[in-house]
Amino acid sequence: MIRQSTLEAIGNTPLIKLRKASELTGCTILGKAEFMNPGQSVKDRAGLFIIEDAV
C-alpha cells in the first residue's frame, strides 16, 4: 500500500502470524509489527493523538 504522507502510515499496524509458535501450541499466534510504523515504535500513535488533540 502506498501512503501519501508519513502521518497516514501511523496506526493500522499489520499482524504477522508467528508460524513456529502457532505450530507448537496448536493456536494461531500473531505478532503486532510495530517496527513498520514510521518511528518503528508504538509511541508513534500516541504522539499523533497528542498533536491532533492540541490542534
PDB file of C-alpha atoms in Angstrom:
ATOM      1  CA  MET A   1       0.000   0.000   0.000  1.00  0.00           C
ATOM      2  CA  ILE A   2       1.330   3.436  -0.923  1.00  0.00           C
ATOM      3  CA  ARG A   3       0.801   6.197   1.634  1.00  0.00           C
ATOM      4  CA  GLN A   4       0.606   9.871   0.704  1.00  0.00           C
ATOM      5  CA  SER A   5       2.331  11.043   3.894  1.00  0.00           C
ATOM      6  CA  THR A   6       4.149   9.774   6.956  1.00  0.00           C
ATOM      7  CA  LEU A   7       1.088  10.552   9.082  1.00  0.00           C
ATOM      8  CA  GLU A   8      -1.005   8.119   7.034  1.00  0.00           C
ATOM      9  CA  ALA A   9       1.474   5.361   7.861  1.00  0.00           C
ATOM     10  CA  ILE A  10       0.842   5.643  11.618  1.00  0.00           C
ATOM     11  CA  GLY A  11      -1.552   3.072  13.051  1.00  0.00           C
ATOM     12  CA  ASN A  12      -3.187   0.114  11.322  1.00  0.00           C
ATOM     13  CA  THR A  13      -0.124  -1.896  12.277  1.00  0.00           C
ATOM     14  CA  PRO A  14      -0.097  -5.232  10.458  1.00  0.00           C
ATOM     15  CA  LEU A  15      -0.240  -8.537  12.303  1.00  0.00           C
ATOM     16  CA  ILE A  16       2.181 -11.288  11.347  1.00  0.00           C
ATOM     17  CA  LYS A  17       1.449 -14.942  12.034  1.00  0.00           C
ATOM     18  CA  LEU A  18       4.183 -16.490  14.163  1.00  0.00           C
ATOM     19  CA  ARG A  19       4.270 -19.793  12.331  1.00  0.00           C
ATOM     20  CA  LYS A  20       6.568 -21.787  14.593  1.00  0.00           C
ATOM     21  CA  ALA A  21       4.864 -20.689  17.825  1.00  0.00           C
ATOM     22  CA  SER A  22       1.472 -21.391  16.245  1.00  0.00           C
ATOM     23  CA  GLU A  23       2.539 -24.899  15.224  1.00  0.00           C
ATOM     24  CA  LEU A  24       3.992 -25.677  18.664  1.00  0.00           C
ATOM     25  CA  THR A  25       0.865 -24.587  20.533  1.00  0.00           C
ATOM     26  CA  GLY A  26      -1.842 -25.564  18.055  1.00  0.00           C
ATOM     27  CA  CYS A  27      -3.148 -21.992  18.260  1.00  0.00           C
ATOM     28  CA  THR A  28      -2.889 -19.092  15.863  1.00  0.00           C
ATOM     29  CA  ILE A  29      -0.373 -16.706  17.421  1.00  0.00           C
ATOM     30  CA  LEU A  30       0.058 -13.268  15.909  1.00  0.00           C
ATOM     31  CA  GLY A  31       2.709 -10.619  16.494  1.00  0.00           C
ATOM     32  CA  LYS A  32       1.995  -6.923  16.014  1.00  0.00           C
ATOM     33  CA  ALA A  33       4.591  -5.457  13.641  1.00  0.00           C
ATOM     34  CA  GLU A  34       5.200  -2.122  15.395  1.00  0.00           C
ATOM     35  CA  PHE A  35       8.527  -1.871  13.564  1.00  0.00           C
ATOM     36  CA  MET A  36       6.510  -0.976  10.461  1.00  0.00           C
ATOM     37  CA  ASN A  37       5.416   2.358  11.985  1.00  0.00           C
ATOM     38  CA  PRO A  38       7.417   5.373  10.711  1.00  0.00           C
ATOM     39  CA  GLY A  39       9.275   5.722  14.041  1.00  0.00           C
ATOM     40  CA  GLN A  40       9.370   1.940  14.490  1.00  0.00           C
ATOM     41  CA  SER A  41       7.510   2.255  17.777  1.00  0.00           C
ATOM     42  CA  VAL A  42       4.056   2.022  19.332  1.00  0.00           C
ATOM     43  CA  LYS A  43       4.722   5.592  20.534  1.00  0.00           C
ATOM     44  CA  ASP A  44       4.027   6.944  17.027  1.00  0.00           C
ATOM     45  CA  ARG A  45       0.291   6.512  17.537  1.00  0.00           C
ATOM     46  CA  ALA A  46       0.303   8.194  20.968  1.00  0.00           C
ATOM     47  CA  GLY A  47       2.357  11.094  19.631  1.00  0.00           C
ATOM     48  CA  LEU A  48      -0.042  11.604  16.737  1.00  0.00           C
ATOM     49  CA  PHE A  49      -3.066  11.679  19.086  1.00  0.00           C
ATOM     50  CA  ILE A  50      -1.363  14.249  21.350  1.00  0.00           C
ATOM     51  CA  ILE A  51      -0.603  16.527  18.402  1.00  0.00           C
ATOM     52  CA  GLU A  52      -4.099  16.158  16.910  1.00  0.00           C
ATOM     53  CA  ASP A  53      -5.670  16.937  20.288  1.00  0.00           C
ATOM     54  CA  ALA A  54      -3.551  20.082  20.649  1.00  0.00           C
ATOM     55  CA  VAL A  55      -4.540  21.404  17.220  1.00  0.00           C
TER      56      VAL A  55
END
